[in-house]
Short mmCIF file of C-alpha atoms in Angstrom, two decimals:
data_model
loop_
_atom_site.label_atom_id
_atom_site.label_comp_id
_atom_site.label_asym_id
_atom_site.label_seq_id
_atom_site.Cartn_x
_atom_site.Cartn_y
_atom_site.Cartn_z
CA UNK A 1051 106.49 70.65 92.71
CA UNK A 1052 104.89 71.13 96.16
CA UNK A 1053 108.24 72.41 97.26
CA UNK A 1054 108.39 74.84 94.41
CA UNK A 1055 104.88 76.15 95.03
CA UNK A 1056 105.60 76.54 98.80
CA UNK A 1057 108.85 78.47 97.91
CA UNK A 1058 107.09 80.59 95.37
CA UNK A 1059 104.20 81.37 97.79
CA UNK A 1060 106.63 82.33 100.52
CA UNK A 1061 108.66 84.40 98.06
CA UNK A 1062 105.56 86.28 96.87
CA UNK A 1063 104.55 87.18 100.43
CA UNK A 1064 108.03 88.13 101.52
CA UNK A 1065 108.61 91.75 102.64
CA UNK A 1066 110.93 92.37 99.81
CA UNK A 1067 108.50 91.27 97.00
CA UNK A 1068 105.61 93.05 98.71
CA UNK A 1069 107.66 96.22 98.92
CA UNK A 1070 108.43 95.94 95.28
CA UNK A 1071 104.82 95.36 94.59
CA UNK A 1072 103.84 98.42 96.68
CA UNK A 1073 106.16 100.54 94.71
CA UNK A 1074 104.83 99.28 91.36
CA UNK A 1075 101.34 99.76 92.36
CA UNK A 1076 101.96 103.34 93.59
CA UNK A 1077 103.69 104.19 90.33
CA UNK A 1078 100.90 102.75 88.04
CA UNK A 1079 98.33 104.39 90.21
CA UNK A 1080 100.26 107.67 89.72
CA UNK A 1081 100.73 108.30 93.39
CA UNK A 1082 103.26 111.01 94.38
CA UNK A 1083 105.23 108.50 96.46
CA UNK A 1084 108.87 109.13 95.69
CA UNK A 1085 112.23 107.94 97.10
CA UNK A 1086 114.75 110.90 96.75
CA UNK A 1087 117.52 110.31 94.38
CA UNK A 1088 120.30 110.63 96.97
CA UNK A 1089 118.52 108.08 99.33
CA UNK A 1090 118.16 105.46 96.57
CA UNK A 1091 121.81 106.02 95.63
CA UNK A 1092 122.77 105.65 99.23
CA UNK A 1093 120.93 102.46 99.61
CA UNK A 1094 122.44 100.91 96.51
CA UNK A 1095 125.85 101.81 97.77
CA UNK A 1096 124.92 100.12 101.16
CA UNK A 1097 123.61 96.89 99.47
CA UNK A 1098 126.61 96.62 97.03
CA UNK A 1099 129.09 97.10 99.88
CA UNK A 1100 127.19 94.61 102.15
CA UNK A 1101 126.91 91.84 99.61
CA UNK A 1102 130.45 92.24 98.38
CA UNK A 1103 131.86 92.25 101.95
CA UNK A 1104 129.88 89.23 103.03
CA UNK A 1105 131.02 87.38 99.84
CA UNK A 1106 134.66 88.22 100.56
CA UNK A 1107 134.36 87.14 104.22
CA UNK A 1108 132.77 83.93 103.17
CA UNK A 1109 135.72 83.15 100.87
CA UNK A 1110 138.06 83.97 103.71
CA UNK A 1111 136.28 81.55 106.01
CA UNK A 1112 135.79 78.64 103.69
CA UNK A 1113 138.93 79.12 101.61
CA UNK A 1114 139.53 79.27 97.92
CA UNK A 1115 139.22 76.28 95.53
CA UNK A 1116 139.96 75.78 91.90
CA UNK A 1117 136.34 76.43 91.09
CA UNK A 1118 136.73 80.15 91.72
CA UNK A 1119 138.86 80.70 88.49
CA UNK A 1120 136.61 78.34 86.56
CA UNK A 1121 133.45 80.06 87.75
CA UNK A 1122 134.83 83.36 86.70
CA UNK A 1123 135.65 82.02 83.30
CA UNK A 1124 132.23 80.36 82.98
CA UNK A 1125 130.67 83.83 83.97
CA UNK A 1126 132.59 85.57 81.31
CA UNK A 1127 131.67 82.92 78.67
CA UNK A 1128 127.93 82.95 79.64
CA UNK A 1129 127.91 86.83 79.42
CA UNK A 1130 129.54 86.73 75.90
CA UNK A 1131 127.36 83.83 74.79
CA UNK A 1132 123.76 84.81 75.98
CA UNK A 1133 123.51 88.06 73.92
CA UNK A 1134 124.11 85.97 70.76
CA UNK A 1135 121.20 83.65 71.83
CA UNK A 1136 119.07 86.69 72.77
CA UNK A 1137 119.78 88.26 69.45
CA UNK A 1138 118.66 85.18 67.55
CA UNK A 1139 115.39 84.89 69.62
CA UNK A 1140 114.68 88.51 69.13
CA UNK A 1141 115.07 88.27 65.33
CA UNK A 1142 112.69 85.27 65.31
CA UNK A 1143 110.13 86.44 67.89
CA UNK A 1144 109.99 90.25 67.15
CA UNK A 1145 110.29 92.55 64.20
CA UNK A 1146 112.99 94.49 66.04
CA UNK A 1147 115.74 96.15 63.88
CA UNK A 1148 119.17 94.70 64.08
CA UNK A 1149 120.35 97.67 66.03
CA UNK A 1150 117.64 97.40 68.62
CA UNK A 1151 118.00 93.70 68.86
CA UNK A 1152 121.76 93.88 69.53
CA UNK A 1153 121.18 96.69 72.19
CA UNK A 1154 118.43 94.53 73.97
CA UNK A 1155 120.60 91.37 73.72
CA UNK A 1156 123.62 93.18 75.52
CA UNK A 1157 121.30 93.59 78.45
CA UNK A 1158 120.47 89.90 78.65
CA UNK A 1159 124.08 88.89 78.73
CA UNK A 1160 124.87 91.21 81.52
CA UNK A 1161 123.38 90.85 84.94
CA UNK A 1162 121.08 92.80 87.45
CA UNK A 1163 122.93 93.00 90.77
CA UNK A 1164 119.66 93.78 92.60
CA UNK A 1165 118.12 90.50 91.40
CA UNK A 1166 121.37 88.79 92.59
CA UNK A 1167 121.11 90.51 96.00
CA UNK A 1168 117.33 89.49 96.24
CA UNK A 1169 118.26 85.93 95.48
CA UNK A 1170 121.00 85.74 98.12
CA UNK A 1171 118.55 87.03 100.56
CA UNK A 1172 116.03 84.30 99.63
CA UNK A 1173 118.85 81.68 99.92
CA UNK A 1174 119.98 83.11 103.29
CA UNK A 1175 116.24 82.98 104.44
CA UNK A 1176 116.17 79.39 103.73
CA UNK A 1177 119.48 78.51 105.24
CA UNK A 1178 120.93 77.55 101.86
CA UNK A 1179 124.70 78.36 101.62
CA UNK A 1180 126.41 79.50 98.44
CA UNK A 1181 130.04 80.02 97.32
CA UNK A 1182 130.99 83.58 98.50
CA UNK A 1183 132.89 84.26 95.28
CA UNK A 1184 129.65 84.36 93.17
CA UNK A 1185 129.81 88.02 93.97
CA UNK A 1186 132.94 88.17 91.84
CA UNK A 1187 131.37 86.17 89.20
CA UNK A 1188 128.60 88.77 89.03
CA UNK A 1189 131.15 91.48 88.50
CA UNK A 1190 132.84 89.52 85.92
CA UNK A 1191 129.53 89.15 83.96
CA UNK A 1192 128.72 92.86 83.52
CA UNK A 1193 131.01 93.63 80.61
CA UNK A 1194 131.44 90.89 78.16
CA UNK A 1195 127.90 91.09 76.95
CA UNK A 1196 128.50 94.60 75.69
CA UNK A 1197 131.44 93.51 73.49
CA UNK A 1198 129.19 90.77 72.08
CA UNK A 1199 126.30 93.18 71.21
CA UNK A 1200 129.03 95.49 69.46
CA UNK A 1201 130.43 92.40 67.63
CA UNK A 1202 126.79 91.48 66.38
CA UNK A 1203 126.43 94.95 64.94
CA UNK A 1204 129.86 95.12 63.35
CA UNK A 1205 129.38 91.62 61.86
CA UNK A 1206 126.19 92.83 60.16
CA UNK A 1207 128.15 95.71 58.55
CA UNK A 1208 125.83 98.12 60.39
CA UNK A 1209 127.10 101.71 60.77
CA UNK A 1210 125.02 102.21 63.96
CA UNK A 1211 127.79 101.31 66.37
CA UNK A 1212 130.24 103.84 67.40
CA UNK A 1213 132.54 101.03 68.62
CA UNK A 1214 134.37 100.50 71.79
CA UNK A 1215 136.79 103.35 72.46
CA UNK A 1216 139.16 103.50 75.47
CA UNK A 1217 137.01 105.84 77.39
CA UNK A 1218 133.95 103.65 77.09
CA UNK A 1219 135.90 100.54 78.11
CA UNK A 1220 137.20 102.28 81.15
CA UNK A 1221 133.74 103.50 82.13
CA UNK A 1222 132.36 100.08 81.82
CA UNK A 1223 135.18 98.22 83.62
CA UNK A 1224 135.37 100.88 86.45
CA UNK A 1225 131.76 101.70 86.76
CA UNK A 1226 130.88 102.58 90.31
CA UNK A 1227 128.98 99.33 90.97
CA UNK A 1228 131.78 96.93 89.84
CA UNK A 1229 134.39 99.05 91.81
CA UNK A 1230 132.26 98.90 94.97
CA UNK A 1231 131.28 95.27 94.71
CA UNK A 1232 134.81 94.02 93.92
CA UNK A 1233 136.38 96.37 96.48
CA UNK A 1234 133.99 95.36 99.23
CA UNK A 1235 134.65 91.71 98.35
CA UNK A 1236 138.39 92.32 98.60
CA UNK A 1237 137.96 93.99 102.08
CA UNK A 1238 135.75 91.17 103.24
CA UNK A 1239 138.37 88.64 102.06
CA UNK A 1240 141.21 90.49 103.64
CA UNK A 1241 139.59 91.11 106.93
CA UNK A 1242 137.69 87.70 107.13
CA UNK A 1243 135.42 86.59 109.93
CA UNK A 1244 136.92 89.25 112.32
CA UNK A 1245 136.21 92.05 110.04
CA UNK A 1246 132.76 90.79 109.48
CA UNK A 1247 131.97 90.67 113.24
CA UNK A 1248 133.15 94.17 113.68
CA UNK A 1249 130.62 95.69 111.19
CA UNK A 1250 127.95 92.84 111.43
CA UNK A 1251 125.51 95.14 113.12
CA UNK A 1252 125.67 97.44 110.21
CA UNK A 1253 125.84 95.23 107.14
CA UNK A 1254 124.00 92.00 108.28
CA UNK A 1255 121.18 92.98 110.49
CA UNK A 1256 119.66 95.91 108.60
CA UNK A 1257 120.32 94.37 105.20
CA UNK A 1258 116.76 93.00 104.53
CA UNK A 1259 115.07 96.25 105.73
CA UNK A 1260 117.29 98.33 103.39
CA UNK A 1261 116.59 95.79 100.59
CA UNK A 1262 112.90 96.27 101.11
CA UNK A 1263 113.12 100.12 100.76
CA UNK A 1264 115.41 99.80 97.84
CA UNK A 1265 112.96 97.34 96.08
CA UNK A 1266 110.23 99.89 96.93
CA UNK A 1267 112.02 102.35 94.88
CA UNK A 1268 112.69 99.79 92.17
CA UNK A 1269 108.97 99.17 91.94
CA UNK A 1270 108.32 102.90 91.55
CA UNK A 1271 110.98 103.03 88.81
CA UNK A 1272 109.71 99.89 86.97
CA UNK A 1273 106.13 101.27 87.18
CA UNK A 1274 107.24 104.61 85.64
CA UNK A 1275 109.14 102.65 82.95
CA UNK A 1276 106.00 100.70 82.16
CA UNK A 1277 103.85 103.78 82.14
CA UNK A 1278 106.13 105.58 79.88
CA UNK A 1279 107.48 102.76 77.67
CA UNK A 1280 104.68 100.26 77.74
CA UNK A 1281 103.79 101.24 74.15
CA UNK A 1282 106.86 99.48 72.81
CA UNK A 1283 105.97 96.13 74.26
CA UNK A 1284 104.32 94.16 71.55
CA UNK A 1285 103.33 90.58 72.20
CA UNK A 1286 106.52 89.17 70.81
CA UNK A 1287 108.70 91.65 72.76
CA UNK A 1288 106.84 90.76 75.97
CA UNK A 1289 107.18 87.06 75.39
CA UNK A 1290 110.83 87.51 74.89
CA UNK A 1291 111.15 89.30 78.14
CA UNK A 1292 109.84 86.31 79.97
CA UNK A 1293 111.29 83.55 77.79
CA UNK A 1294 114.84 84.90 77.70
CA UNK A 1295 115.46 84.67 81.49
CA UNK A 1296 114.32 81.06 81.34
CA UNK A 1297 116.64 80.31 78.52
CA UNK A 1298 119.51 81.96 80.27
CA UNK A 1299 118.81 80.13 83.52
CA UNK A 1300 119.04 76.77 81.70
CA UNK A 1301 122.64 77.80 80.37
CA UNK A 1302 123.50 78.93 83.87
CA UNK A 1303 122.27 75.66 85.34
CA UNK A 1304 124.43 73.78 82.79
CA UNK A 1305 127.49 75.70 83.58
CA UNK A 1306 127.00 75.49 87.43
CA UNK A 1307 126.61 71.73 87.22
CA UNK A 1308 129.65 71.36 85.15
CA UNK A 1309 131.54 73.33 87.72
CA UNK A 1310 130.07 71.25 90.58
CA UNK A 1311 128.79 74.24 92.57
CA UNK A 1312 126.67 73.91 95.69
CA UNK A 1313 122.90 74.23 95.57
CA UNK A 1314 123.07 77.86 96.44
CA UNK A 1315 125.85 78.50 93.86
CA UNK A 1316 123.80 76.68 91.23
CA UNK A 1317 120.79 78.86 92.06
CA UNK A 1318 122.84 82.08 91.87
CA UNK A 1319 124.55 81.07 88.56
CA UNK A 1320 121.06 80.56 87.21
CA UNK A 1321 119.87 83.92 88.58
CA UNK A 1322 122.85 85.70 87.07
CA UNK A 1323 122.36 84.09 83.66
CA UNK A 1324 118.55 84.93 83.79
CA UNK A 1325 118.83 88.51 84.90
CA UNK A 1326 119.16 91.56 82.67
CA UNK A 1327 121.04 94.62 83.25
CA UNK A 1328 119.44 97.98 83.71
CA UNK A 1329 122.28 100.18 85.10
CA UNK A 1330 125.59 99.51 83.35
CA UNK A 1331 124.60 98.33 79.98
CA UNK A 1332 121.95 101.04 79.18
CA UNK A 1333 124.73 103.69 79.88
CA UNK A 1334 127.09 101.83 77.51
CA UNK A 1335 124.46 101.44 74.90
CA UNK A 1336 123.67 105.06 74.95
CA UNK A 1337 127.32 105.70 74.07
CA UNK A 1338 128.07 102.98 71.74
CA UNK A 1339 124.66 102.58 70.01
CA UNK A 1340 122.95 105.98 70.38
CA UNK A 1341 120.36 105.19 67.62
CA UNK A 1342 118.93 102.24 69.51
CA UNK A 1343 115.79 102.82 71.18
CA UNK A 1344 116.36 103.21 74.98
CA UNK A 1345 112.53 102.75 75.70
CA UNK A 1346 112.80 99.32 74.35
CA UNK A 1347 115.67 97.86 76.38
CA UNK A 1348 114.88 99.69 79.56
CA UNK A 1349 111.26 98.78 79.57
CA UNK A 1350 112.09 95.11 78.77
CA UNK A 1351 114.88 94.61 81.34
CA UNK A 1352 113.34 96.79 84.18
CA UNK A 1353 109.65 96.52 83.49
CA UNK A 1354 109.30 92.87 82.40
CA UNK A 1355 112.39 90.68 83.09
CA UNK A 1356 113.20 92.17 86.51
CA UNK A 1357 109.72 91.68 88.09
CA UNK A 1358 109.49 88.33 86.52
CA UNK A 1359 112.70 87.14 88.01
CA UNK A 1360 111.94 88.78 91.40
CA UNK A 1361 108.42 87.08 91.62
CA UNK A 1362 108.54 83.78 89.65
CA UNK A 1363 112.10 83.46 88.51
CA UNK A 1364 114.05 83.27 91.79
CA UNK A 1365 111.86 80.61 93.49
CA UNK A 1366 111.86 78.63 90.27
CA UNK A 1367 115.60 78.78 89.99
CA UNK A 1368 116.10 77.90 93.68
CA UNK A 1369 113.70 75.09 93.42
CA UNK A 1370 115.35 73.62 90.30
CA UNK A 1371 118.78 74.04 91.75
CA UNK A 1372 117.67 72.22 95.05
CA UNK A 1373 116.06 69.48 92.92
CA UNK A 1374 119.04 68.77 90.68
CA UNK A 1375 121.65 68.95 93.32
CA UNK A 1376 119.55 67.10 95.88
CA UNK A 1377 120.23 70.08 98.24
CA UNK B 923 127.40 150.46 82.33
CA UNK B 924 129.49 149.26 79.47
CA UNK B 925 128.52 145.78 78.08
CA UNK B 926 129.90 143.57 75.39
CA UNK B 927 128.33 141.29 72.89
CA UNK B 928 128.71 137.52 73.43
CA UNK B 929 127.03 134.19 72.64
CA UNK B 930 125.55 131.91 75.04
CA UNK B 931 125.48 128.31 73.91
CA UNK B 932 123.26 125.89 75.81
CA UNK B 933 123.86 122.22 75.05
CA UNK B 934 121.32 119.80 76.66
CA UNK B 935 122.68 116.28 76.39
CA UNK B 936 122.55 112.90 78.02
CA UNK B 937 124.54 112.40 81.21
CA UNK B 938 126.68 109.66 79.67
CA UNK B 939 127.89 112.20 77.09
CA UNK B 940 128.83 115.02 79.56
CA UNK B 941 132.48 114.18 80.07
CA UNK B 942 132.88 113.56 76.23
CA UNK B 943 131.32 116.95 75.45
CA UNK B 944 133.27 118.87 78.04
CA UNK B 945 136.63 117.14 76.91
CA UNK B 946 135.86 118.21 73.33
CA UNK B 947 135.02 121.81 74.44
CA UNK B 948 138.32 122.09 76.25
CA UNK B 949 140.17 120.72 73.27
CA UNK B 950 138.54 123.43 71.15
CA UNK B 951 139.79 126.05 73.59
CA UNK B 952 136.49 126.51 75.50
CA UNK B 953 137.72 126.35 79.10
CA UNK B 954 134.77 128.12 80.71
CA UNK B 955 131.42 126.45 80.99
CA UNK B 956 128.96 125.33 83.56
CA UNK B 957 127.20 121.96 83.78
CA UNK B 958 123.53 122.02 85.24
CA UNK B 959 121.44 119.20 86.14
CA UNK B 960 118.18 118.91 84.19
CA UNK B 961 115.39 117.89 86.62
CA UNK B 962 113.09 116.45 83.89
CA UNK B 963 111.25 117.20 80.77
CA UNK B 964 109.43 115.88 77.77
CA UNK B 965 110.75 115.10 74.23
CA UNK B 966 110.29 112.72 71.36
CA UNK B 967 110.67 109.74 73.71
CA UNK B 968 107.97 111.07 76.00
CA UNK B 969 108.17 112.65 79.57
CA UNK B 970 110.81 111.81 82.20
CA UNK B 971 112.04 113.12 85.45
CA UNK B 972 115.33 112.90 87.24
CA UNK B 973 113.97 111.28 90.34
CA UNK B 974 112.68 108.27 88.42
CA UNK B 975 115.85 107.16 86.96
CA UNK B 976 117.76 104.03 87.96
CA UNK B 977 120.45 104.32 85.44
CA UNK B 978 122.89 107.09 84.64
CA UNK B 979 121.89 106.36 81.06
CA UNK B 980 118.54 108.10 81.27
CA UNK B 981 119.33 111.50 82.86
CA UNK B 982 120.18 114.71 81.06
CA UNK B 983 122.51 117.63 81.85
CA UNK B 984 122.89 121.06 80.35
CA UNK B 985 126.25 122.46 79.54
CA UNK B 986 126.25 126.33 79.25
CA UNK B 987 129.06 128.40 77.75
CA UNK B 988 129.38 132.06 77.11
CA UNK B 989 131.98 133.03 74.59
CA UNK B 990 133.15 135.72 72.21
CA UNK B 991 131.15 135.69 68.89
CA UNK B 992 134.32 134.96 66.90
CA UNK B 993 134.85 131.63 68.76
CA UNK B 994 131.33 130.35 68.14
CA UNK B 995 132.12 128.25 65.00
CA UNK B 996 135.00 126.40 66.72
CA UNK B 997 132.71 125.67 69.72
CA UNK B 998 129.84 124.49 67.56
CA UNK B 999 132.06 122.22 65.47
CA UNK B 1000 133.51 120.56 68.60
CA UNK B 1001 130.14 120.14 70.15
CA UNK B 1002 128.47 118.80 66.93
CA UNK B 1003 131.05 116.10 66.62
CA UNK B 1004 130.08 114.80 69.99
CA UNK B 1005 126.35 115.27 69.99
CA UNK B 1006 125.54 114.66 66.36
CA UNK B 1007 123.91 111.25 66.87
CA UNK B 1008 122.69 111.60 70.41
CA UNK B 1009 119.41 112.92 72.03
CA UNK B 1010 119.77 116.58 72.87
CA UNK B 1011 119.40 120.17 72.07
CA UNK B 1012 121.94 122.89 71.06
CA UNK B 1013 120.87 126.39 71.13
CA UNK B 1014 122.66 129.74 70.52
CA UNK B 1015 121.44 133.12 71.85
CA UNK B 1016 122.91 136.55 71.76
CA UNK B 1017 123.76 138.12 75.17
CA UNK B 1018 125.50 140.86 76.71
CA UNK B 1019 128.31 140.48 79.38
CA UNK B 1020 129.93 143.01 81.61
CA UNK B 1021 133.53 141.92 81.57
CA UNK B 1022 134.50 140.97 78.02
CA UNK B 1023 138.15 139.91 79.12
CA UNK B 1024 136.66 137.00 81.08
CA UNK B 1025 135.32 135.33 77.83
#
């Protein structure tokens, strides 16, 4: 418990969390602070490339084991299963329509890559190593949740779903984030330690500083979301936004322990299962379930679950992972 | 200066639907259009602005086409099939163009 409180305290006072808090405060206080769109896009490209490359280089250094394939399968299974649990919870806890519940549920099966990046930064800061291929697991968890949500709608006989056409499937599987993450992972894997040494000064040292600025922007965006969409957050919806990541993390913990992952790997699997998408899935939902309320799922995933995971969730998941693995 | 009657169609639609709409327009024979970014606005879901978006799902674009009046119905049928269930606005205004053969 003391360890967890210490970790939580360190996390809350870390530059990345304080940067996020600054953005959130500035936005809620209606400051004109703004990160230009192109700068935010550039930073997200940098972070995805860096995290993918480092993951690939780590796999090249430590080698592959059978757990890679099993971890990918576990990620896909979790991503497909968690929306069904989220859907059930939403129906019990909120008065949401079937369509809205399915759209929200999809977000909670998919992942937030920024939460994943922040968690890897916390692990690195504490000297806790993790399996480099968790980056690939993150990429594998993006899409199955969307299929589950569409299945939930079709199962209910709803006519709200437009279904998954080939164009939508291609857009999901080849969205820029996934291509960059997997591509950088492959480059890191192919070039290994030598490749990492060559660009280390670019992708390792500035990483945390860029992450701080990126999270400042995320704080601004989350604050705007809360300001604009706060009205949709009833008590039940808000409770779901905090409860679901905890439920997801328990499933992630179970899967990671079954796979025998390291302490860092367990923590990251919990983070992935606990996080909610706000980039890939909202876009897919706007195409596949256009009648679902975007304020609801964006405010929940970005305004509630993302800050919760960043401030409380990550130290909690890392603490639990350390405790159960004896790490 | 000689001018010719034409129709200007403005379709404001979500980013994610842009390629679907322009594909449908091309299939309907409308090969000339411009796509403009929408900086922000306010509608039934409240105010928004382009700078505050983290996801491609939230932005809007405007597709503008200028066509001969007799091709309007085909264009609107194609556009409506795409935008019917989505957030957006379709408007048609009369306009005059200088070089009719280009439309």
